[in-house]
Structures are given as structure tokens and as C-alpha cells.
Short mmCIF file of C-alpha atoms and ligand atoms in Angstrom, two decimals:
data_model
loop_
_atom_site.label_atom_id
_atom_site.label_comp_id
_atom_site.label_asym_id
_atom_site.label_seq_id
_atom_site.Cartn_x
_atom_site.Cartn_y
_atom_site.Cartn_z
CA MET M 1019 12.65 57.44 12.48
CA SER M 1020 12.90 59.24 15.78
CA THR M 1021 15.06 58.29 18.76
CA ASP M 1022 13.24 60.59 21.16
CA ASP M 1023 11.18 58.23 23.24
CA LYS M 1024 13.90 55.73 24.15
CA ASP M 1025 17.12 56.16 26.04
CA PHE M 1026 19.81 56.66 23.49
CA GLY M 1027 21.90 58.62 25.97
CA PHE M 1028 24.72 56.20 25.49
CA ILE M 1029 25.05 57.43 21.91
CA ASP M 1030 25.24 61.11 22.99
CA GLN M 1031 27.91 60.21 25.46
CA ALA M 1032 29.95 58.23 22.98
CA LEU M 1033 29.73 60.97 20.33
CA ASP M 1034 30.59 63.67 22.90
CA LYS M 1035 33.64 61.69 23.78
CA ARG M 1036 34.73 61.67 20.13
CA LYS M 1037 34.07 65.43 19.85
CA LYS M 1038 36.00 66.27 22.96
CA GLY M 1039 38.96 64.28 21.72
CA HIS M 1040 38.74 66.04 18.35
CA ARG M 1041 38.20 62.59 16.85
CA TYR M 1042 34.67 62.99 15.64
CA ARG M 1043 34.27 61.68 12.12
CA GLU M 1044 31.92 62.88 9.43
CA LEU M 1045 31.21 61.93 5.85
CA HIS M 1046 31.97 64.22 2.94
CA SER M 1047 31.02 63.54 -0.63
CA TYR M 1048 33.43 63.98 -3.45
CA TYR M 1049 32.67 63.94 -7.15
CA PRO M 1050 35.24 61.85 -9.02
CA GLU M 1051 36.15 64.01 -12.04
CA SER M 1052 39.00 61.81 -13.15
CA GLU M 1053 41.30 59.15 -11.68
CA VAL M 1054 43.08 61.80 -9.55
CA ILE M 1055 40.93 64.93 -9.60
CA ILE M 1056 37.94 65.17 -7.28
CA THR M 1057 35.63 68.01 -6.43
CA HIS M 1058 33.70 69.03 -3.35
CA ASP M 1059 31.59 72.13 -2.82
CA ASP M 1060 32.79 73.61 -6.14
CA ARG M 1061 36.39 73.18 -5.13
CA THR M 1062 38.83 70.98 -6.99
CA TYR M 1063 41.39 68.75 -5.34
CA ILE M 1064 44.23 66.53 -6.43
CA ASN M 1065 43.48 63.27 -4.71
CA PHE M 1066 46.35 61.75 -2.69
CA CYS M 1067 44.29 59.37 -0.65
CA GLY M 1068 42.50 57.05 -3.06
CA ASN M 1069 43.30 53.42 -3.71
CA ASP M 1070 42.70 53.42 -7.46
CA TYR M 1071 46.41 52.68 -7.92
CA LEU M 1072 46.27 51.95 -11.64
CA GLY M 1073 43.37 54.22 -12.56
CA LEU M 1074 41.26 51.23 -13.51
CA SER M 1075 38.03 52.64 -12.02
CA LYS M 1076 37.85 54.84 -15.13
CA HIS M 1077 39.35 52.48 -17.70
CA ALA M 1078 37.18 52.22 -20.83
CA LYS M 1079 37.42 48.40 -21.04
CA VAL M 1080 36.46 48.02 -17.37
CA ILE M 1081 33.42 50.25 -17.77
CA GLU M 1082 32.50 48.53 -21.01
CA LYS M 1083 32.36 45.08 -19.38
CA THR M 1084 30.56 46.48 -16.35
CA LYS M 1085 27.84 47.68 -18.65
CA ALA M 1086 27.81 44.61 -20.85
CA PHE M 1087 27.35 42.23 -17.95
CA THR M 1088 24.60 44.37 -16.49
CA GLU M 1089 22.77 44.37 -19.74
CA GLU M 1090 23.10 40.67 -20.31
CA TYR M 1091 22.61 39.39 -16.76
CA GLY M 1092 20.72 42.18 -15.00
CA ALA M 1093 21.48 44.58 -12.17
CA GLY M 1094 21.49 42.06 -9.37
CA SER M 1095 22.50 38.44 -8.94
CA THR M 1096 19.08 37.84 -7.26
CA ALA M 1097 20.19 35.27 -4.67
CA SER M 1098 23.05 33.93 -2.69
CA ARG M 1099 25.68 31.78 -4.42
CA LEU M 1100 24.22 28.52 -3.02
CA ILE M 1101 20.66 29.29 -4.18
CA ASN M 1102 20.53 30.56 -7.71
CA GLY M 1103 23.05 33.44 -7.49
CA THR M 1104 25.94 31.56 -9.14
CA PHE M 1105 25.78 32.67 -12.78
CA PRO M 1106 28.16 31.31 -15.41
CA ILE M 1107 30.15 34.53 -15.05
CA HIS M 1108 30.86 33.90 -11.36
CA GLU M 1109 32.30 30.52 -12.17
CA GLU M 1110 34.22 31.86 -15.10
CA LEU M 1111 35.71 34.63 -12.98
CA GLU M 1112 36.81 32.24 -10.24
CA GLN M 1113 38.41 30.00 -12.80
CA LYS M 1114 40.15 32.95 -14.42
CA LEU M 1115 41.39 34.17 -11.04
CA ALA M 1116 42.76 30.74 -10.17
CA ASP M 1117 44.45 30.45 -13.61
CA THR M 1118 45.91 33.94 -13.59
CA PHE M 1119 47.30 33.67 -10.07
CA ASP M 1120 48.33 30.07 -10.61
CA SER M 1121 46.30 28.98 -7.60
CA GLU M 1122 44.52 25.68 -7.23
CA ASP M 1123 41.23 27.51 -6.76
CA ALA M 1124 39.64 30.84 -5.97
CA LEU M 1125 36.48 32.03 -4.17
CA LEU M 1126 34.77 35.40 -4.63
CA PHE M 1127 33.53 37.58 -1.79
CA ASN M 1128 31.55 40.79 -1.71
CA SER M 1129 34.29 42.75 0.05
CA GLY M 1130 37.68 42.31 1.58
CA PHE M 1131 36.31 43.21 5.01
CA GLN M 1132 33.61 40.63 4.71
CA ALA M 1133 36.09 37.99 3.48
CA ASN M 1134 38.67 38.50 6.24
CA SER M 1135 36.16 38.70 9.03
CA THR M 1136 34.24 35.62 7.93
CA ILE M 1137 36.96 33.31 6.59
CA LEU M 1138 39.17 33.49 9.70
CA SER M 1139 36.23 32.91 11.98
CA THR M 1140 35.24 29.88 9.95
CA LEU M 1141 38.69 28.32 9.85
CA ALA M 1142 39.68 28.90 13.47
CA ASP M 1143 37.82 27.81 16.59
CA ARG M 1144 38.39 27.89 20.34
CA HIS M 1145 40.96 25.16 20.12
CA SER M 1146 43.05 27.26 17.73
CA LEU M 1147 45.65 29.98 18.10
CA ILE M 1148 45.85 32.95 15.78
CA LEU M 1149 49.13 34.86 15.62
CA ALA M 1150 48.64 38.13 13.82
CA ASP M 1151 50.99 40.96 12.97
CA ARG M 1152 50.39 43.80 15.37
CA LEU M 1153 49.39 46.18 12.55
CA SER M 1154 46.96 43.80 10.84
CA HIS M 1155 43.85 45.38 9.29
CA ASN M 1156 40.72 45.64 11.44
CA SER M 1157 38.87 43.06 9.31
CA LEU M 1158 41.51 40.44 10.24
CA LEU M 1159 41.08 41.36 13.88
CA GLN M 1160 37.29 41.05 13.64
CA GLY M 1161 37.60 37.61 12.04
CA SER M 1162 40.07 36.51 14.72
CA LEU M 1163 37.91 37.68 17.59
CA ALA M 1164 34.74 36.16 16.16
CA SER M 1165 36.47 32.79 15.82
CA ARG M 1166 36.95 32.61 19.64
CA ALA M 1167 40.44 31.34 19.06
CA GLN M 1168 43.26 32.47 21.30
CA PHE M 1169 44.46 35.65 19.73
CA ARG M 1170 48.01 36.89 20.03
CA ARG M 1171 49.90 39.52 18.16
CA PHE M 1172 53.48 39.39 17.10
CA GLU M 1173 55.63 42.53 16.81
CA HIS M 1174 55.17 44.29 13.52
CA ASN M 1175 57.17 42.60 10.82
CA SER M 1176 59.31 40.81 13.37
CA VAL M 1177 60.19 37.32 12.14
CA VAL M 1178 62.10 36.83 15.39
CA ASP M 1179 59.07 37.47 17.59
CA LEU M 1180 56.90 35.32 15.34
CA LYS M 1181 59.37 32.48 15.66
CA ASP M 1182 59.46 32.84 19.48
CA GLN M 1183 55.67 32.77 19.60
CA LEU M 1184 55.39 29.75 17.30
CA GLN M 1185 57.94 27.99 19.44
CA ARG M 1186 56.03 28.78 22.57
CA ALA M 1187 52.78 27.67 20.94
CA SER M 1188 54.26 24.33 20.01
CA ASP M 1189 54.57 23.50 23.78
CA GLU M 1190 50.89 24.35 24.20
CA ASP M 1191 47.84 22.42 23.31
CA PHE M 1192 46.39 24.06 20.25
CA GLU M 1193 44.72 21.96 17.57
CA ARG M 1194 45.81 24.34 14.90
CA VAL M 1195 47.81 27.51 14.63
CA PHE M 1196 47.20 30.30 12.11
CA VAL M 1197 49.61 33.05 11.16
CA VAL M 1198 47.98 36.16 9.77
CA THR M 1199 49.74 39.04 8.10
CA GLU M 1200 49.52 41.55 5.28
CA SER M 1201 52.02 41.75 2.46
CA LEU M 1202 51.97 45.55 2.29
CA PHE M 1203 50.73 47.45 5.30
CA SER M 1204 48.16 50.12 4.72
CA MET M 1205 49.24 52.70 7.29
CA ASP M 1206 53.02 52.48 6.94
CA GLY M 1207 53.52 51.31 3.36
CA ASP M 1208 56.09 48.73 4.45
CA LYS M 1209 56.26 45.09 3.44
CA SER M 1210 56.43 41.84 5.35
CA ASP M 1211 59.06 39.20 4.67
CA LEU M 1212 56.75 36.55 3.24
CA GLU M 1213 59.58 34.17 2.29
CA LYS M 1214 60.75 33.96 5.89
CA ILE M 1215 57.23 33.93 7.35
CA SER M 1216 56.12 31.09 5.09
CA GLY M 1217 59.32 29.19 5.94
CA LEU M 1218 58.53 29.52 9.60
CA CYS M 1219 54.95 28.41 9.11
CA SER M 1220 56.14 25.32 7.25
CA GLN M 1221 58.62 24.58 10.02
CA TYR M 1222 55.97 24.83 12.71
CA GLY M 1223 53.05 23.40 10.73
CA ALA M 1224 51.12 26.70 11.03
CA ILE M 1225 48.54 27.73 8.44
CA LEU M 1226 49.52 31.01 6.71
CA TYR M 1227 46.91 33.55 5.67
CA VAL M 1228 48.18 36.61 3.79
CA ASP M 1229 46.19 39.73 3.04
CA ASP M 1230 47.58 41.07 -0.25
CA ALA M 1231 44.98 43.89 -0.53
CA HIS M 1232 47.33 46.76 -1.43
CA ALA M 1233 49.74 44.72 -3.55
CA VAL M 1234 47.60 42.83 -6.09
CA GLY M 1235 47.77 44.62 -9.38
CA VAL M 1236 50.76 46.64 -8.28
CA TYR M 1237 53.67 44.37 -7.24
CA GLY M 1238 55.12 41.10 -8.32
CA GLU M 1239 55.49 39.59 -11.72
CA SER M 1240 52.66 40.80 -14.01
CA GLY M 1241 51.19 42.67 -11.04
CA LEU M 1242 50.07 39.44 -9.40
CA GLY M 1243 50.93 40.62 -5.92
CA LEU M 1244 53.61 40.08 -3.32
CA ALA M 1245 52.33 36.70 -2.20
CA ASN M 1246 52.39 35.35 -5.71
CA GLY M 1247 54.99 32.67 -6.38
CA ILE M 1248 55.92 32.17 -2.75
CA SER M 1249 55.46 28.55 -1.88
CA ASP M 1250 53.67 27.43 1.27
CA ILE M 1251 51.30 30.35 1.62
CA ASP M 1252 48.03 28.53 2.27
CA MET M 1253 45.63 31.36 1.55
CA VAL M 1254 45.95 34.75 -0.08
CA LEU M 1255 43.26 37.39 0.06
CA GLY M 1256 43.12 39.87 -2.79
CA THR M 1257 40.76 42.80 -2.90
CA CYS M 1258 39.17 44.42 -5.96
CA GLY M 1259 38.39 47.80 -4.42
CA LYS M 1260 41.96 48.98 -4.73
CA ALA M 1261 44.15 48.41 -7.81
CA PHE M 1262 41.31 46.57 -9.49
CA GLY M 1263 39.30 49.81 -9.40
CA SER M 1264 36.13 47.91 -8.63
CA SER M 1265 34.77 46.20 -5.53
CA GLY M 1266 34.76 42.74 -3.92
CA ALA M 1267 37.50 40.30 -2.98
CA PHE M 1268 38.82 36.89 -3.74
CA LEU M 1269 40.51 34.17 -1.76
CA LEU M 1270 43.23 32.11 -3.54
CA CYS M 1271 43.22 28.74 -1.90
CA SER M 1272 43.09 25.00 -2.44
CA GLN M 1273 39.98 23.34 -3.67
CA LYS M 1274 39.61 21.72 -0.28
CA VAL M 1275 39.53 25.02 1.52
CA LYS M 1276 37.09 26.39 -1.06
CA ASP M 1277 34.74 23.44 -0.57
CA TYR M 1278 34.96 23.88 3.18
CA LEU M 1279 34.12 27.64 2.93
CA ILE M 1280 31.23 26.97 0.54
CA ASN M 1281 29.82 24.61 3.18
CA TYR M 1282 30.62 26.42 6.39
CA CYS M 1283 31.45 30.10 5.82
CA PRO M 1284 28.50 32.31 6.85
CA GLY M 1285 29.83 35.43 5.06
CA PHE M 1286 29.85 33.42 1.84
CA ILE M 1287 26.61 31.50 2.36
CA TYR M 1288 24.23 34.10 3.75
CA THR M 1289 24.77 36.97 1.40
CA THR M 1290 23.64 37.89 -2.13
CA ALA M 1291 26.22 36.96 -4.74
CA PRO M 1292 28.31 39.85 -6.20
CA PRO M 1293 26.27 41.57 -8.91
CA PRO M 1294 27.03 41.12 -12.64
CA ALA M 1295 28.37 44.66 -12.92
CA VAL M 1296 31.03 43.93 -10.27
CA VAL M 1297 31.87 40.55 -11.80
CA GLY M 1298 32.29 42.30 -15.19
CA SER M 1299 34.59 45.02 -13.84
CA ILE M 1300 36.72 42.54 -11.89
CA MET M 1301 37.02 40.35 -14.97
CA ALA M 1302 38.02 43.23 -17.16
CA SER M 1303 40.62 44.44 -14.67
CA LEU M 1304 41.97 40.95 -14.28
CA GLU M 1305 42.45 40.75 -18.05
CA LEU M 1306 44.13 44.13 -18.11
CA ILE M 1307 46.42 43.90 -15.05
CA PRO M 1308 49.15 41.59 -16.43
CA GLU M 1309 49.49 43.98 -19.44
CA LEU M 1310 49.77 47.20 -17.45
CA SER M 1311 53.47 47.19 -16.74
CA ASP M 1312 53.71 50.77 -18.06
CA ARG M 1313 51.25 51.97 -15.47
CA ARG M 1314 53.03 50.02 -12.74
CA LYS M 1315 56.30 51.59 -13.80
CA ALA M 1316 54.75 55.05 -13.63
CA LEU M 1317 53.34 54.28 -10.23
CA HIS M 1318 56.62 53.04 -8.82
CA SER M 1319 58.51 55.96 -10.23
CA ASN M 1320 55.96 58.40 -8.75
CA ALA M 1321 56.35 56.66 -5.40
CA GLU M 1322 60.11 56.79 -5.52
CA LYS M 1323 60.21 60.45 -6.41
CA MET M 1324 57.78 61.34 -3.63
CA ARG M 1325 59.55 59.36 -0.89
CA LYS M 1326 62.82 60.96 -1.87
CA GLU M 1327 61.50 64.51 -2.11
CA ILE M 1328 59.47 64.33 1.05
CA ARG M 1329 62.52 63.17 2.99
CA LYS M 1330 64.61 65.87 1.33
CA ALA M 1331 62.07 68.37 2.65
CA GLY M 1332 62.90 67.15 6.12
CA PHE M 1333 59.98 64.79 6.89
CA SER M 1334 60.16 61.16 7.95
CA THR M 1335 58.46 58.64 5.74
CA GLY M 1336 58.98 55.85 8.24
CA GLU M 1337 59.65 52.43 6.80
CA SER M 1338 57.69 53.04 3.63
CA ASP M 1339 58.95 51.14 0.63
CA SER M 1340 55.91 51.60 -1.60
CA HIS M 1341 53.26 53.85 -3.07
CA ILE M 1342 51.76 54.23 0.36
CA ILE M 1343 53.73 56.94 2.12
CA PRO M 1344 53.28 58.20 5.65
CA ILE M 1345 54.57 61.68 6.37
CA ILE M 1346 55.09 61.31 10.06
CA ILE M 1347 54.46 64.53 12.00
CA GLY M 1348 53.91 63.26 15.56
CA GLY M 1349 51.35 65.44 17.31
CA GLU M 1350 47.70 65.25 16.41
CA GLU M 1351 47.07 68.97 16.17
CA GLU M 1352 50.04 69.66 13.97
CA THR M 1353 49.02 66.79 11.72
CA LEU M 1354 45.50 68.16 11.40
CA ALA M 1355 46.91 71.63 10.70
CA LEU M 1356 49.04 70.22 7.88
CA ALA M 1357 46.06 68.33 6.38
CA SER M 1358 44.02 71.50 6.49
CA HIS M 1359 46.84 73.59 4.94
CA LEU M 1360 47.04 71.04 2.08
CA GLU M 1361 43.26 71.01 1.67
CA LYS M 1362 43.16 74.82 1.48
CA ASN M 1363 45.65 74.50 -1.34
CA GLY M 1364 43.69 72.00 -3.35
CA ILE M 1365 45.28 68.80 -2.11
CA LEU M 1366 43.46 65.97 -0.40
CA ALA M 1367 45.59 63.83 1.88
CA THR M 1368 44.37 62.01 4.94
CA ALA M 1369 45.43 62.77 8.51
CA ILE M 1370 45.78 59.51 10.41
CA ARG M 1371 45.79 59.66 14.19
CA PRO M 1372 45.60 57.39 17.21
CA PRO M 1373 44.00 54.97 17.79
CA THR M 1374 44.56 54.02 14.12
CA VAL M 1375 48.31 54.56 14.70
CA PRO M 1376 50.33 54.63 17.94
CA GLU M 1377 50.43 57.83 20.07
CA ASP M 1378 52.86 60.48 18.83
CA SER M 1379 53.00 59.03 15.35
CA SER M 1380 50.14 60.97 13.79
CA ARG M 1381 50.77 61.35 10.13
CA ILE M 1382 49.54 62.45 6.77
CA ARG M 1383 49.27 59.40 4.62
CA ILE M 1384 49.48 59.76 0.87
CA THR M 1385 48.80 57.12 -1.73
CA LEU M 1386 49.95 57.44 -5.28
CA THR M 1387 48.60 56.21 -8.56
CA SER M 1388 50.03 55.71 -12.03
CA GLN M 1389 47.79 58.55 -13.11
CA HIS M 1390 49.36 61.29 -11.03
CA THR M 1391 51.42 63.47 -13.34
CA GLU M 1392 54.72 65.20 -12.64
CA ASN M 1393 52.65 68.39 -12.21
CA HIS M 1394 50.39 66.84 -9.57
CA LEU M 1395 53.40 65.62 -7.65
CA ASN M 1396 55.22 68.94 -7.86
CA MET M 1397 52.10 70.73 -6.70
CA PHE M 1398 51.96 68.50 -3.63
CA LEU M 1399 55.67 69.03 -2.85
CA LYS M 1400 55.38 72.76 -3.26
CA LYS M 1401 52.43 72.96 -0.85
CA LEU M 1402 54.11 70.70 1.64
CA GLY M 1403 57.18 72.89 1.44
CA SER M 1404 55.19 76.04 2.11
CA TRP M 1405 53.82 74.73 5.36
CA ASN M 1406 55.47 76.34 8.37
CA GLY M 1407 53.39 74.73 11.15
C1 PLP N 626 41.04 47.73 2.24
C2 PLP N 626 41.47 46.56 3.04
C3 PLP N 626 40.62 45.50 3.29
C4 PLP N 626 39.16 45.60 3.03
O1 PLP N 626 38.85 45.40 1.72
P1 PLP N 626 37.45 45.97 1.15
O2 PLP N 626 37.23 45.23 -0.10
O3 PLP N 626 37.63 47.43 0.99
O4 PLP N 626 36.39 45.68 2.14
C5 PLP N 626 41.12 44.35 3.91
N1 PLP N 626 42.46 44.31 4.21
C6 PLP N 626 43.31 45.30 3.97
C7 PLP N 626 44.70 45.16 4.39
C8 PLP N 626 42.86 46.44 3.40
O5 PLP N 626 43.68 47.50 3.19
#
């Protein structure tokens, strides 16, 4: 398709702006050799930016069930959930999710982005207020904006600011108030105080929605996440593209909320149901996760070692308290130079810059998995240490 005969000048201008700001983005393809080794253009890298925290994307049992469900049920689910796309395996998976997470009910979505953006916009309307942590994921922002609710942010992880804002809102005229946060933040690797936040929400009658994307599989008893077991969290969003090693997402909620979403949520209603392969891999990961405490232990010990050694090497890791570790450099150019130094040395780690993070807090962000070995970690530390930018 050609764009020659119409005026797409606005695209040229927008892309030029990105290029001038050195913020132009491009896709690169990587071949996943193993859980942590990837190749690109005949070069091999140790991957420090993936989200396959437990290595489940390559787990034999996960792959086996992915294949088995495809063979039995076909490649596609052939329709949306409300038409004929609900197979017995969809219902079985939702039941298993609810049972495992000890939730009244659960509802599957095709992706975390789709879930957050469509659930919030279905629950909130223009008579509502949404109070979201300042660093909430873009999908939560999209859902909030699409709802046409009043949208306000509270200071990152500040229970004090949240309380002030809830207090202020209680003197206003909102029909309902939602509080939205993540349990473990994807850019800083720090955690929210869910006990306190849920306590405040109960006190003020606000509905609490927690995105547990980076924590399910990894934290909490049996790897059931950071929101698990905390009372008065009304909805928890788990994603399957990260520690589950698959794709898709699930909402843990009451049966009432589930019924409401089945009836009113466009991102659930007007989309083809998750395919059998995905249902199979999520189900296999769900069965495995509670048993994987050895992998979780390895992951946490990798994370602890790296935070400690990176700080020892003179870098700030911010407030990170997890397997997501920012190495805060500050300036954009320096950060890009470090990312490129690492890349030249066979290490893939993402440079993250404004507007994704605030000005002067550009960083290299690394994510660890249970499958990184001592050798992989030492290689990273050695190459970081040899940078004299
Ligand atoms: C990755 C992520 C999502 C999106 O999930 P996908 O399944 O990848 O679409 C949502 N919220 C947070 C906090 C995430 O990190």
C-alpha cells in the first residue's frame, strides 16, 4: 500500500521529531535460543530485559500442554467468548485460577493491556473519580482516560497523598471512587504498600484495582503475587506474558463483577477468545507455579546479588526491592552509551529514557530470571565495571 497520493506529512513531521530528539524507535528481531540467551545478526547476547522470570516459556510441561490443547481443540477459538468461543478449557482455566488464587471468580483476557484499558473504562464513568499512582502503567492510563471519569494521580507510593486525595474527594460529588495502583512497579522495581492502601480504600469506600503483572508467579506465598491474601482488594489483574511465560491476562474478582464485565466490557465481548494453545500454556504454568519455590529462590537470590554488586560498583538502583533493577545514570546520552557498551559486550539491557521516566533519571533497566546463572551475572557485572563513560 502506498501513501504517496495523500497528505501524510503529519507522519513525517512526527517521526522527524522523534529522530531529532534521538528517541526514534525501531524493531529488532531476536531468536530465543534459551530462557536467557538470545541471538541477533549472528551475535549472541545474555538477555537482561525479558520478563520470563521463571523460565516457563521454555518449560517442557508448558510446551506439552500448549501442543496438546492445539491438537485437541484447534489453532483458534473461532469466535468471541459470548458466541461459541468459550470452550470447556476456558471455563476450566477460569475455575482453576479462582481456586488457586482463592478468589471468588476469575475472567480471562487476551492481554494485560487489553484488560486494563477496557475494564477500567467499563467500571468507571463520568460521575466517577479515578485516583492512580503517578507511575501506573500506560494501559491503566488508557482505561482511565477512556472511561471519561475525573482522573487524578497521587504521588508515587505515597499513602499520605492518597489519603489526602481520598479525603478531598469525599467532600466532592462523585458517585464512585476508584484507586488504581501496581503491586510492583515496572520501571523502578519498587513495591506499593497494599495493606495500607486497601485499608484506606475500605475507610473511604473506594474500589481498589491492583495490577499485579510483575509479581504473580514471583512473590507471595506459593508465588501467588503480592496482592494475594490481602483483604479488601476488590480486583487484581494478573498477566500471563511475564512469569507465566505465555500470553494473556486474568482478572481476579467477585462473581458480580465478572457478570457485569461479561455483559458490558467491550474488550471482553468484541474480541476472539484466547486460543487453545494459550489456554494450555497458562493452565500448565498455573499448575507449576505453586511448586516452583526453588526457581523463585534462585530468582530472588540473583536479584539480591545484583542489587548489592551494582551499588558496590557505585551506581544507584533507586528504590528497587525486586528482580527489576534500574541502574540510574541520569543523562540520556550517557545512558545510551552504557547500553551500547553492554551490547557490544554481548549483554542486552534496555535504556529507558524520558518520557517513560522523569527527566534526568534515564537508566538501564535490568530484569532477572531464575535461569540466569552465576556466570551470566558475573559477566554483566564485569562489563558494567569496565565502562568508563
Ligand atoms: C506488561 C504490563 C501490562 C500489560 O500486559 P500484557 O499482557 O503484556 O499486555 C500491564 N500492566 C503492567 C504493570 C505491565 O507491566
